[in-house]
Amino acid sequence: MTEPMIESILINLGIEVDQDRVHVDWCPAKLIEHAISHHEAYLTSTGSLSVSTGAFTGRSPENRYIVDAGEADKNVNWASKQNKPIDEATYRVVRKNVARYMSQRRHLFIVRGYAGADRKYARKVMVVAERAHQALFIRQMLVRPTVDELEQFGRPDITVYAAPTYVCSRDRDGVEPAAVILDMNHKKIVVAGTGYCGEIKKAIFTMMNYLLPIEDGVLPMHCSANVDPKTGKTAVLFGLSGTGKTTLSADPERLLIGDDEHGWSPRGIFNIEGGCYAKTIDLTHEREPDIFDAIRFGSVSENVKLNRKTREPIYSDSSITENGRAAYPIEHIDRVVESGVGQSPSVVLFLTADAYGVLPPISKLSREEAMFHFLTGYTAKVAGTEIGIVEPQPTFSALFGEPFMPLDHMVYAYLLGEKIVRHNTRVYLVNTGWTGGPYGIGHRIALSHTRALVRAAMDGSIDDAGYRRDEIFGVDVPRECLGVPTTLLDPRQTWDDPEEYDKAAQKLADMFNENFKKRYPGVELEDLARPREE
């Protein structure tokens, strides 16, 4: 039987279904039993629930929309190609059709949880899912309420329709074949026509990235975070795919707060999620023991090839997709902060894999330099990663997560700058990429050296020997660091031809400046040092 309030909420969502077909807050075991018995998934040899997401094995940006109406019309950064508008009338048609479709399903699963470990800034989320494995996925990804919190949960702040088998039609819905629609004004999300569970997670994150700055003055961050258990000092790590964010945040000497989504409030930082969503391609116990061991009973594996006889996952097989994923609750990791909260960070690290081999392995940033690199969000793709790439290609994703940041980028950048000053937070740019030359000539910076630099930045010892100014990139570079060759700290010394280094470094610095001028015309570096104009 459903609770009377849940029945009322469903009716308000346009979903009318018999109570015995609605399953509310089922435990993982029941969801797994249902998913297997109804042929949604297989149980793997590790105990994980293995699912195939169909045609969509990743996010589909071309099918994601934001309703262009009300306050959202004024607040959303429509200049960003990531924010595709949809008119309210079309959205209402899609939502009505999806609700009608869900009313006809034999089973619906309701999951209630929080987006945000700090309850002062959290939002209550209710997901109505068509499939049991979706319910398991989001149950593990949201912050799970206590029994008392569930009893007092009331009406949700954010509601999500998840209907993967509803195929959108241009004639009937105005969009096709899938739709991920965010209604910021009424805090509703429709995910239809795609079985990729990451769309639910990222849609909720995007909604939070809209709400937190506007309603709470909180900076949402696409980053990992960890803490020194001895001092309580926290660090956050930003980085695009391939920069080492997951590896470096999983430090055996520190406790993990979260691996992907956080908020920075006046009270400190908090994990927006209650779980992790890790890539599985080429996963081994030797390389990532924490992740490998976390994929067990209660987790959901997406698009991972299985041995048909043994049901063993074949993580090295990318025949389904390079984007195989596993979702699991954060408690599946041994060294974690289960509360999901920490102090305001003493250190912020921007990770970049520079395939040009010219950025210093670590450099210290002023407030305005930090804002510049936050707005830049640089890393580089290397030859072989995509068809047609024969030499390093720069990639700029503002805020290290542009697709999920719907407001004007300056809103987030100034929030970062203000918090850096208020909390005396040190900021570093860390190159986890190449040195001694570009990709194909130089070599990847050793993980042991990067770890030594990151740990020295986190404990502050990196500052002891002082800094030299890098005039090309306008950053301060440490003169020494215990456990790291001094020549490595000056990438010019690692190149056979220093003049070639100068040319390559200047070329990348020019790319930074050209990208910034194109994205933020009229904004100068010195402008970022001044307080934000309200």
Coordinates of C-alpha atoms in Angstrom, one line a residue:
M1 CA 0.0 0.0 0.0
T2 CA 1.2 3.5 -0.7
E3 CA 1.2 6.3 1.8
P4 CA -1.7 8.7 1.3
M5 CA 0.7 11.6 0.7
I6 CA 2.6 9.7 -2.0
E7 CA -0.7 8.8 -3.7
S8 CA -1.6 12.5 -3.7
I9 CA 1.8 13.4 -5.1
L10 CA 1.5 10.9 -7.9
I11 CA -1.9 12.3 -8.8
N12 CA -0.5 15.8 -8.9
L13 CA 2.2 14.5 -11.2
G14 CA -0.5 13.2 -13.5
I15 CA 0.2 9.5 -12.6
E16 CA -2.8 7.4 -11.6
V17 CA -2.0 3.9 -10.8
D18 CA -3.3 1.2 -8.4
Q19 CA -1.6 1.2 -5.1
D20 CA -0.5 -2.4 -5.3
R21 CA 1.6 -1.5 -8.4
V22 CA 3.6 1.2 -6.6
H23 CA 6.6 0.1 -4.6
V24 CA 8.0 2.7 -2.2
D25 CA 11.5 2.8 -0.9
W26 CA 12.2 -0.9 -1.5
C27 CA 15.5 -2.2 0.0
P28 CA 18.3 -3.3 -2.4
A29 CA 17.6 -7.0 -2.0
K30 CA 13.9 -6.6 -3.1
L31 CA 14.9 -4.3 -6.0
I32 CA 17.5 -6.8 -7.2
E33 CA 15.1 -9.8 -6.9
H34 CA 12.5 -7.9 -9.0
A35 CA 15.0 -6.8 -11.6
I36 CA 16.3 -10.3 -12.1
S37 CA 12.9 -12.0 -12.1
H38 CA 11.5 -9.5 -14.6
H39 CA 14.5 -9.9 -16.9
E40 CA 15.8 -6.4 -16.4
A41 CA 19.3 -7.5 -15.4
Y42 CA 21.7 -10.3 -14.5
L43 CA 23.5 -11.0 -11.2
T44 CA 27.2 -11.0 -11.7
S45 CA 29.8 -13.1 -10.0
T46 CA 30.7 -10.1 -7.8
G47 CA 27.1 -9.7 -6.7
S48 CA 26.6 -6.6 -8.7
L49 CA 23.4 -6.1 -10.8
S50 CA 24.4 -6.0 -14.4
V51 CA 22.2 -4.0 -16.9
S52 CA 22.3 -2.9 -20.5
T53 CA 21.1 0.6 -21.1
G54 CA 20.2 0.0 -24.8
A55 CA 20.9 2.5 -27.5
F56 CA 22.1 5.2 -25.1
T57 CA 25.3 4.1 -23.3
G58 CA 26.1 7.6 -22.2
R59 CA 24.6 11.0 -21.8
S60 CA 22.8 12.5 -24.8
P61 CA 23.4 16.3 -24.8
E62 CA 21.4 16.9 -27.9
N63 CA 18.3 15.5 -26.2
R64 CA 18.7 17.5 -23.0
Y65 CA 16.5 20.7 -22.5
I66 CA 15.7 23.4 -20.0
V67 CA 12.2 24.9 -19.9
D68 CA 12.5 28.5 -21.1
A69 CA 9.9 30.2 -18.9
G70 CA 9.4 32.1 -15.7
E71 CA 12.5 32.8 -13.6
A72 CA 14.6 30.3 -15.6
D73 CA 14.2 32.5 -18.6
K74 CA 16.2 35.2 -16.8
N75 CA 18.6 33.1 -14.9
V76 CA 19.8 30.4 -17.3
N77 CA 22.9 31.1 -19.4
W78 CA 21.3 30.6 -22.8
A79 CA 24.5 31.7 -24.5
S80 CA 26.0 28.3 -23.6
K81 CA 25.3 25.7 -26.2
Q82 CA 24.9 23.2 -23.4
N83 CA 21.6 24.8 -22.3
K84 CA 19.0 24.1 -25.0
P85 CA 15.7 25.8 -24.5
I86 CA 12.3 24.1 -24.8
D87 CA 9.1 26.0 -24.7
E88 CA 6.8 25.4 -21.8
A89 CA 3.9 24.1 -24.0
T90 CA 6.0 21.4 -25.6
Y91 CA 7.4 20.4 -22.2
R92 CA 3.9 20.1 -20.7
V93 CA 2.9 17.8 -23.6
V94 CA 5.9 15.6 -23.0
R95 CA 5.3 15.4 -19.3
K96 CA 1.6 14.7 -19.7
N97 CA 2.3 11.9 -22.2
V98 CA 5.0 10.4 -20.0
A99 CA 2.8 10.5 -17.0
R100 CA 0.0 8.8 -18.9
Y101 CA 2.5 6.1 -20.1
M102 CA 3.7 5.5 -16.5
S103 CA 0.2 5.2 -15.3
Q104 CA -0.2 2.1 -17.5
R105 CA 3.0 0.3 -16.3
R106 CA 2.6 -2.9 -14.3
H107 CA 5.1 -1.6 -11.7
L108 CA 6.4 1.7 -10.6
F109 CA 9.2 2.3 -8.1
I110 CA 9.5 5.3 -5.9
V111 CA 12.7 6.3 -4.2
R112 CA 13.0 9.2 -1.8
G113 CA 16.4 10.6 -0.8
Y114 CA 18.4 13.8 -0.4
A115 CA 20.6 15.7 -2.8
G116 CA 23.0 17.1 -0.2
A117 CA 24.6 15.5 2.9
D118 CA 24.3 18.8 4.8
R119 CA 20.5 18.9 5.5
K120 CA 20.5 22.7 5.8
Y121 CA 21.2 22.9 2.1
A122 CA 19.9 19.6 0.9
R123 CA 16.8 19.1 -1.3
K124 CA 14.3 16.3 -0.9
V125 CA 14.2 14.3 -4.1
M126 CA 11.5 11.8 -5.2
V127 CA 12.2 9.7 -8.2
V128 CA 9.3 7.7 -9.9
A129 CA 11.0 5.0 -11.9
E130 CA 9.7 2.5 -14.4
R131 CA 12.4 -0.1 -13.8
A132 CA 13.7 -1.7 -10.5
H133 CA 17.3 -1.3 -11.5
Q134 CA 16.8 2.5 -11.9
A135 CA 15.4 2.6 -8.5
L136 CA 18.4 0.7 -7.1
F137 CA 20.7 3.0 -9.0
I138 CA 19.2 6.3 -7.6
R139 CA 18.8 4.8 -4.2
Q140 CA 22.5 4.3 -4.0
M141 CA 23.4 7.6 -5.6
L142 CA 21.2 9.9 -3.4
V143 CA 22.0 10.5 0.2
R144 CA 19.8 7.9 2.0
P145 CA 17.5 9.3 4.7
T146 CA 17.3 7.8 8.1
V147 CA 14.1 6.0 9.2
D148 CA 13.0 9.1 11.1
E149 CA 13.7 11.4 8.1
L150 CA 11.6 9.2 5.9
E151 CA 8.7 9.4 8.3
Q152 CA 9.0 13.2 8.3
F153 CA 9.9 13.4 4.6
G154 CA 6.7 15.1 3.4
R155 CA 6.5 16.5 -0.1
P156 CA 9.7 16.5 -2.2
D157 CA 11.5 19.6 -3.4
I158 CA 12.5 17.9 -6.7
T159 CA 10.6 15.2 -8.5
V160 CA 11.8 13.0 -11.4
Y161 CA 9.9 11.0 -13.9
A162 CA 12.2 8.1 -15.2
A163 CA 10.6 6.3 -18.2
P164 CA 13.3 4.6 -20.3
T165 CA 10.9 2.7 -22.5
Y166 CA 8.8 5.7 -23.5
V167 CA 10.1 6.6 -26.9
C168 CA 9.4 10.2 -27.8
S169 CA 7.9 11.0 -31.1
R170 CA 8.3 14.3 -33.0
D171 CA 4.7 14.3 -34.1
R172 CA 3.3 13.4 -30.6
D173 CA 5.8 15.1 -28.3
G174 CA 7.6 17.6 -30.4
V175 CA 11.0 15.9 -29.6
E176 CA 12.6 12.6 -30.4
P177 CA 13.7 9.9 -29.7
A178 CA 14.6 10.8 -26.1
A179 CA 14.1 13.8 -23.8
V180 CA 15.8 14.9 -20.6
I181 CA 13.9 18.0 -19.6
L182 CA 14.6 20.2 -16.6
D183 CA 11.8 22.5 -15.3
M184 CA 13.8 24.8 -13.0
N185 CA 10.7 26.8 -12.0
H186 CA 8.8 23.9 -10.6
K187 CA 11.8 21.6 -9.8
K188 CA 10.6 18.8 -12.0
I189 CA 12.7 16.5 -14.3
V190 CA 11.6 14.2 -17.1
V191 CA 13.9 11.5 -18.3
A192 CA 12.3 9.6 -21.1
G193 CA 13.5 7.3 -24.0
T194 CA 16.9 6.7 -22.5
G195 CA 17.9 3.9 -20.2
Y196 CA 21.2 5.4 -19.2
C197 CA 20.9 6.0 -15.5
G198 CA 23.6 8.7 -15.5
E199 CA 21.0 11.0 -17.1
I200 CA 19.0 10.9 -13.8
K201 CA 22.0 11.6 -11.6
K202 CA 23.3 14.5 -13.8
A203 CA 19.9 16.0 -14.2
I204 CA 19.5 16.2 -10.4
F205 CA 23.0 17.6 -10.1
T206 CA 22.2 20.3 -12.8
M207 CA 19.1 21.2 -10.9
M208 CA 21.1 21.6 -7.7
N209 CA 23.7 23.7 -9.6
Y210 CA 20.9 26.1 -10.5
L211 CA 19.2 26.2 -7.0
L212 CA 22.2 26.3 -4.7
P213 CA 23.8 29.6 -5.8
I214 CA 20.5 31.4 -6.3
E215 CA 18.7 30.3 -3.1
D216 CA 21.5 29.6 -0.7
G217 CA 24.7 31.3 -1.9
V218 CA 26.4 27.9 -2.1
L219 CA 29.0 27.1 -4.7
P220 CA 28.2 23.7 -6.4
M221 CA 31.3 22.0 -7.6
H222 CA 32.0 19.1 -10.1
C223 CA 34.9 17.7 -8.0
S224 CA 36.1 15.1 -5.6
A225 CA 36.9 15.9 -2.0
N226 CA 38.9 14.2 0.8
V227 CA 40.1 15.0 4.3
D228 CA 43.1 14.5 6.5
P229 CA 41.8 12.4 9.4
K230 CA 44.5 13.8 11.8
T231 CA 43.9 17.5 11.2
G232 CA 40.4 17.6 9.7
K233 CA 41.7 19.8 6.8
T234 CA 39.9 19.1 3.5
A235 CA 40.9 19.4 -0.1
V236 CA 38.8 19.5 -3.3
L237 CA 40.1 18.2 -6.6
F238 CA 38.7 19.4 -10.0
G239 CA 39.6 17.6 -13.2
L240 CA 38.1 16.5 -16.5
S241 CA 38.2 12.9 -17.7
G242 CA 41.7 11.4 -17.8
T243 CA 43.3 13.9 -15.4
G244 CA 43.6 11.5 -12.4
K245 CA 40.9 13.0 -10.2
T246 CA 39.6 9.6 -9.0
T247 CA 43.1 8.1 -8.5
L248 CA 44.5 11.1 -6.6
S249 CA 41.4 11.6 -4.4
A250 CA 41.6 8.0 -3.3
D251 CA 44.7 8.6 -1.1
P252 CA 45.3 5.9 1.5
E253 CA 46.4 8.5 3.9
R254 CA 43.1 10.5 3.7
L255 CA 39.4 9.9 3.9
L256 CA 37.1 10.3 0.9
I257 CA 34.2 12.7 1.3
G258 CA 32.9 12.2 -2.2
D259 CA 34.1 11.6 -5.8
D260 CA 32.1 13.8 -8.0
E261 CA 29.6 16.4 -6.8
H262 CA 29.9 18.8 -3.8
G263 CA 28.7 22.1 -2.4
W264 CA 30.8 24.7 -0.6
S265 CA 28.6 26.6 1.9
P266 CA 29.3 29.0 4.8
R267 CA 29.4 25.8 7.0
G268 CA 32.0 23.9 4.9
I269 CA 31.8 21.4 2.1
F270 CA 29.3 18.6 1.7
N271 CA 28.8 15.7 -0.7
I272 CA 25.7 16.2 -2.9
E273 CA 25.5 12.4 -3.4
G274 CA 25.5 9.3 -1.3
G275 CA 27.3 7.1 -3.7
C276 CA 29.9 6.9 -6.5
Y277 CA 29.5 6.3 -10.3
A278 CA 32.8 5.0 -11.5
K279 CA 34.1 4.1 -15.0
T280 CA 34.9 0.4 -15.3
I281 CA 36.9 0.3 -18.5
D282 CA 40.2 -1.6 -17.9
L283 CA 39.4 -1.7 -14.2
T284 CA 41.7 -4.1 -12.2
H285 CA 42.2 -4.7 -8.5
E286 CA 45.9 -3.7 -8.8
R287 CA 45.1 -0.3 -10.3
E288 CA 41.9 0.7 -8.4
P289 CA 41.4 -1.7 -5.5
D290 CA 38.8 0.5 -3.8
I291 CA 36.6 0.7 -6.8
F292 CA 37.1 -2.9 -7.8
D293 CA 36.1 -4.1 -4.3
A294 CA 33.1 -1.7 -4.2
I295 CA 31.4 -3.4 -7.1
R296 CA 29.5 -6.0 -5.1
F297 CA 26.0 -6.8 -3.9
G298 CA 23.9 -3.6 -3.9
S299 CA 25.8 -2.0 -6.8
V300 CA 24.6 -1.5 -10.4
S301 CA 26.9 -2.2 -13.3
E302 CA 26.0 -0.6 -16.6
N303 CA 27.1 -1.9 -20.1
V304 CA 29.9 -4.1 -18.8
K305 CA 30.6 -7.2 -20.9
L306 CA 30.0 -10.5 -19.0
N307 CA 31.3 -14.0 -19.4
R308 CA 28.1 -15.8 -20.3
K309 CA 29.0 -19.0 -18.4
T310 CA 30.6 -17.5 -15.2
R311 CA 28.9 -14.1 -15.1
E312 CA 32.3 -12.6 -14.5
P313 CA 32.6 -9.0 -15.6
I314 CA 35.2 -8.4 -18.4
Y315 CA 36.2 -4.8 -17.7
S316 CA 38.8 -4.9 -20.5
D317 CA 36.1 -5.4 -23.1
S318 CA 34.8 -2.2 -24.6
S319 CA 32.7 -3.8 -27.3
I320 CA 29.5 -2.4 -25.7
T321 CA 31.0 1.0 -24.9
E322 CA 34.1 2.6 -23.5
N323 CA 31.7 4.2 -20.9
G324 CA 31.0 1.2 -18.8
R325 CA 30.0 2.3 -15.3
A326 CA 29.3 1.0 -11.8
A327 CA 27.2 2.8 -9.2
Y328 CA 27.6 1.9 -5.5
P329 CA 26.9 3.5 -2.1
I330 CA 29.8 5.4 -0.7
E331 CA 29.9 3.0 2.3
H332 CA 31.3 0.3 -0.1
I333 CA 34.6 2.3 0.2
D334 CA 36.5 1.6 3.4
R335 CA 38.1 5.0 4.1
V336 CA 35.2 7.4 3.8
V337 CA 33.6 10.2 5.8
E338 CA 30.1 8.7 6.1
S339 CA 28.5 12.0 7.2
G340 CA 29.5 13.4 3.8
V341 CA 30.5 16.8 5.2
G342 CA 33.8 18.6 6.0
Q343 CA 35.4 21.9 6.8
S344 CA 35.8 24.6 4.1
P345 CA 38.7 23.4 2.0
S346 CA 42.2 24.5 2.9
V347 CA 43.3 23.5 -0.6
V348 CA 41.8 23.5 -4.1
L349 CA 43.5 21.6 -6.8
F350 CA 42.8 22.0 -10.6
L351 CA 44.0 18.8 -12.4
T352 CA 44.9 18.9 -16.0
A353 CA 46.6 16.4 -18.3
D354 CA 48.7 18.7 -20.5
A355 CA 49.7 16.7 -23.6
Y356 CA 51.8 19.6 -24.8
G357 CA 54.3 18.9 -22.0
V358 CA 54.8 22.6 -21.1
L359 CA 52.8 23.3 -17.9
P360 CA 54.7 23.0 -14.7
P361 CA 53.8 19.8 -12.7
I362 CA 52.4 22.2 -10.0
S363 CA 51.9 25.9 -9.7
K364 CA 50.3 28.2 -7.1
L365 CA 47.5 30.5 -8.2
S366 CA 46.3 33.8 -6.9
R367 CA 42.5 34.4 -6.5
E368 CA 42.2 35.9 -10.0
E369 CA 44.5 33.3 -11.5
A370 CA 42.3 30.6 -9.9
M371 CA 39.2 32.2 -11.3
F372 CA 40.8 32.3 -14.7
H373 CA 41.7 28.6 -14.7
F374 CA 38.3 27.7 -13.2
L375 CA 36.6 29.5 -16.1
T376 CA 39.1 27.9 -18.6
G377 CA 38.8 24.2 -17.4
Y378 CA 41.7 23.0 -19.5
T379 CA 43.0 19.5 -20.4
A380 CA 44.2 18.0 -23.7
K381 CA 43.2 15.0 -25.8
V382 CA 46.0 13.0 -27.2
A383 CA 46.4 11.1 -30.5
G384 CA 44.4 7.9 -30.7
T385 CA 41.7 8.9 -28.3
E386 CA 39.4 10.1 -31.1
I387 CA 39.3 9.6 -34.9
G388 CA 41.2 12.4 -36.6
I389 CA 43.4 13.5 -33.7
V390 CA 47.0 13.2 -34.7
E391 CA 48.5 15.7 -32.3
P392 CA 47.4 17.1 -28.9
Q393 CA 44.2 19.0 -28.9
P394 CA 43.2 21.4 -26.2
T395 CA 39.8 20.9 -24.5
F396 CA 38.2 23.6 -22.5
S397 CA 35.2 22.8 -20.3
A398 CA 34.4 25.8 -18.1
L399 CA 34.2 25.2 -14.4
F400 CA 35.4 21.6 -15.0
G401 CA 31.9 20.6 -15.7
E402 CA 30.2 23.1 -18.1
P403 CA 27.4 20.8 -19.2
F404 CA 26.0 20.8 -15.7
M405 CA 26.3 24.5 -14.8
P406 CA 23.2 26.2 -16.1
L407 CA 23.8 29.7 -14.7
D408 CA 26.2 32.4 -16.0
H409 CA 29.7 31.1 -15.5
M410 CA 30.7 34.2 -13.7
V411 CA 28.2 33.4 -10.9
Y412 CA 30.2 30.3 -10.1
A413 CA 33.6 31.9 -10.6
Y414 CA 32.9 34.8 -8.3
L415 CA 31.5 32.5 -5.6
L416 CA 34.8 30.5 -5.9
G417 CA 36.9 33.7 -5.6
E418 CA 34.9 35.0 -2.6
K419 CA 35.3 31.7 -0.8
I420 CA 39.0 31.5 -1.5
V421 CA 39.5 34.9 0.1
R422 CA 37.2 34.3 3.1
H423 CA 38.7 31.0 4.0
N424 CA 42.3 31.7 3.0
T425 CA 42.2 28.7 0.7
R426 CA 45.3 27.9 -1.3
V427 CA 44.8 27.0 -4.9
Y428 CA 47.1 25.0 -7.2
L429 CA 47.2 24.0 -10.9
V430 CA 48.5 20.4 -11.2
N431 CA 49.7 19.0 -14.5
T432 CA 49.3 15.2 -14.4
G433 CA 50.2 15.0 -18.1
W434 CA 53.5 15.1 -20.0
T435 CA 56.9 16.6 -19.5
G436 CA 60.1 16.6 -21.5
G437 CA 58.2 17.2 -24.7
P438 CA 54.7 16.7 -26.1
Y439 CA 52.8 13.4 -26.2
G440 CA 54.8 11.0 -28.4
I441 CA 58.1 12.6 -27.5
G442 CA 58.0 13.4 -23.8
H443 CA 56.8 11.1 -21.0
R444 CA 53.9 11.1 -18.6
I445 CA 54.8 12.6 -15.2
A446 CA 55.2 9.7 -12.7
L447 CA 52.2 9.1 -10.4
S448 CA 54.6 9.0 -7.5
H449 CA 55.9 12.5 -8.2
T450 CA 52.3 13.8 -8.7
R451 CA 51.3 12.2 -5.4
A452 CA 54.3 13.8 -3.6
L453 CA 53.4 17.2 -5.1
V454 CA 49.7 16.9 -4.2
R455 CA 50.4 15.8 -0.6
A456 CA 52.9 18.7 -0.2
A457 CA 50.2 21.1 -1.5
M458 CA 47.7 19.6 0.9
D459 CA 49.9 19.9 4.0
G460 CA 51.4 23.2 3.0
S461 CA 55.0 22.1 2.9
I462 CA 55.1 22.9 -0.8
D463 CA 55.4 26.6 0.2
D464 CA 58.6 26.1 2.3
A465 CA 61.2 26.6 -0.4
G466 CA 59.5 29.6 -2.0
Y467 CA 58.5 30.2 -5.6
R468 CA 59.7 31.5 -8.9
R469 CA 57.5 33.3 -11.4
D470 CA 56.6 31.6 -14.7
E471 CA 56.2 34.6 -16.9
I472 CA 54.6 32.7 -19.8
F473 CA 51.7 31.2 -17.9
G474 CA 51.7 33.9 -15.1
V475 CA 51.8 31.4 -12.2
D476 CA 54.2 30.8 -9.3
V477 CA 56.2 27.5 -9.4
P478 CA 57.8 26.0 -6.3
R479 CA 61.5 25.8 -6.2
E480 CA 61.7 22.5 -4.4
C481 CA 59.5 19.6 -3.2
L482 CA 60.6 16.6 -1.2
G483 CA 60.6 13.5 -3.3
V484 CA 60.5 15.3 -6.6
P485 CA 63.5 16.1 -8.9
T486 CA 64.0 19.9 -9.0
T487 CA 64.5 19.7 -12.8
L488 CA 60.9 18.3 -13.1
L489 CA 59.5 21.5 -11.4
D490 CA 60.8 23.5 -14.4
P491 CA 59.5 21.8 -17.5
R492 CA 61.8 23.9 -19.7
Q493 CA 64.8 22.0 -18.2
T494 CA 63.2 18.7 -19.2
W495 CA 63.1 19.5 -22.9
D496 CA 66.1 18.7 -25.1
D497 CA 65.6 22.1 -26.9
P498 CA 64.7 24.9 -24.6
E499 CA 63.8 27.2 -27.5
E500 CA 61.2 24.6 -28.7
Y501 CA 59.8 24.6 -25.2
D502 CA 59.4 28.3 -25.3
K503 CA 57.5 28.2 -28.6
A504 CA 55.2 25.4 -27.4
A505 CA 54.6 27.0 -24.0
Q506 CA 53.7 30.3 -25.7
K507 CA 51.4 28.6 -28.1
L508 CA 49.4 27.0 -25.2
A509 CA 49.4 30.3 -23.3
D510 CA 48.0 32.0 -26.4
M511 CA 45.3 29.2 -26.6
F512 CA 44.3 30.0 -23.0
N513 CA 44.0 33.7 -23.7
E514 CA 42.2 33.2 -27.0
N515 CA 39.7 30.8 -25.4
F516 CA 39.1 33.2 -22.5
K517 CA 38.6 36.3 -24.8
K518 CA 36.1 34.3 -27.0
R519 CA 34.1 33.0 -24.0
Y520 CA 34.2 36.1 -21.8
P521 CA 34.6 39.1 -24.1
G522 CA 35.6 42.3 -22.3
V523 CA 36.7 40.5 -19.1
E524 CA 40.3 41.0 -18.1
L525 CA 42.3 39.2 -15.5
E526 CA 42.4 42.2 -13.2
D527 CA 38.6 42.4 -13.4
L528 CA 38.5 39.1 -11.6
A529 CA 40.4 40.5 -8.7
R530 CA 37.6 43.0 -8.0
P531 CA 34.5 42.1 -6.0
R532 CA 31.5 41.0 -8.0
E533 CA 29.0 43.6 -9.0
E534 CA 25.5 42.7 -7.7

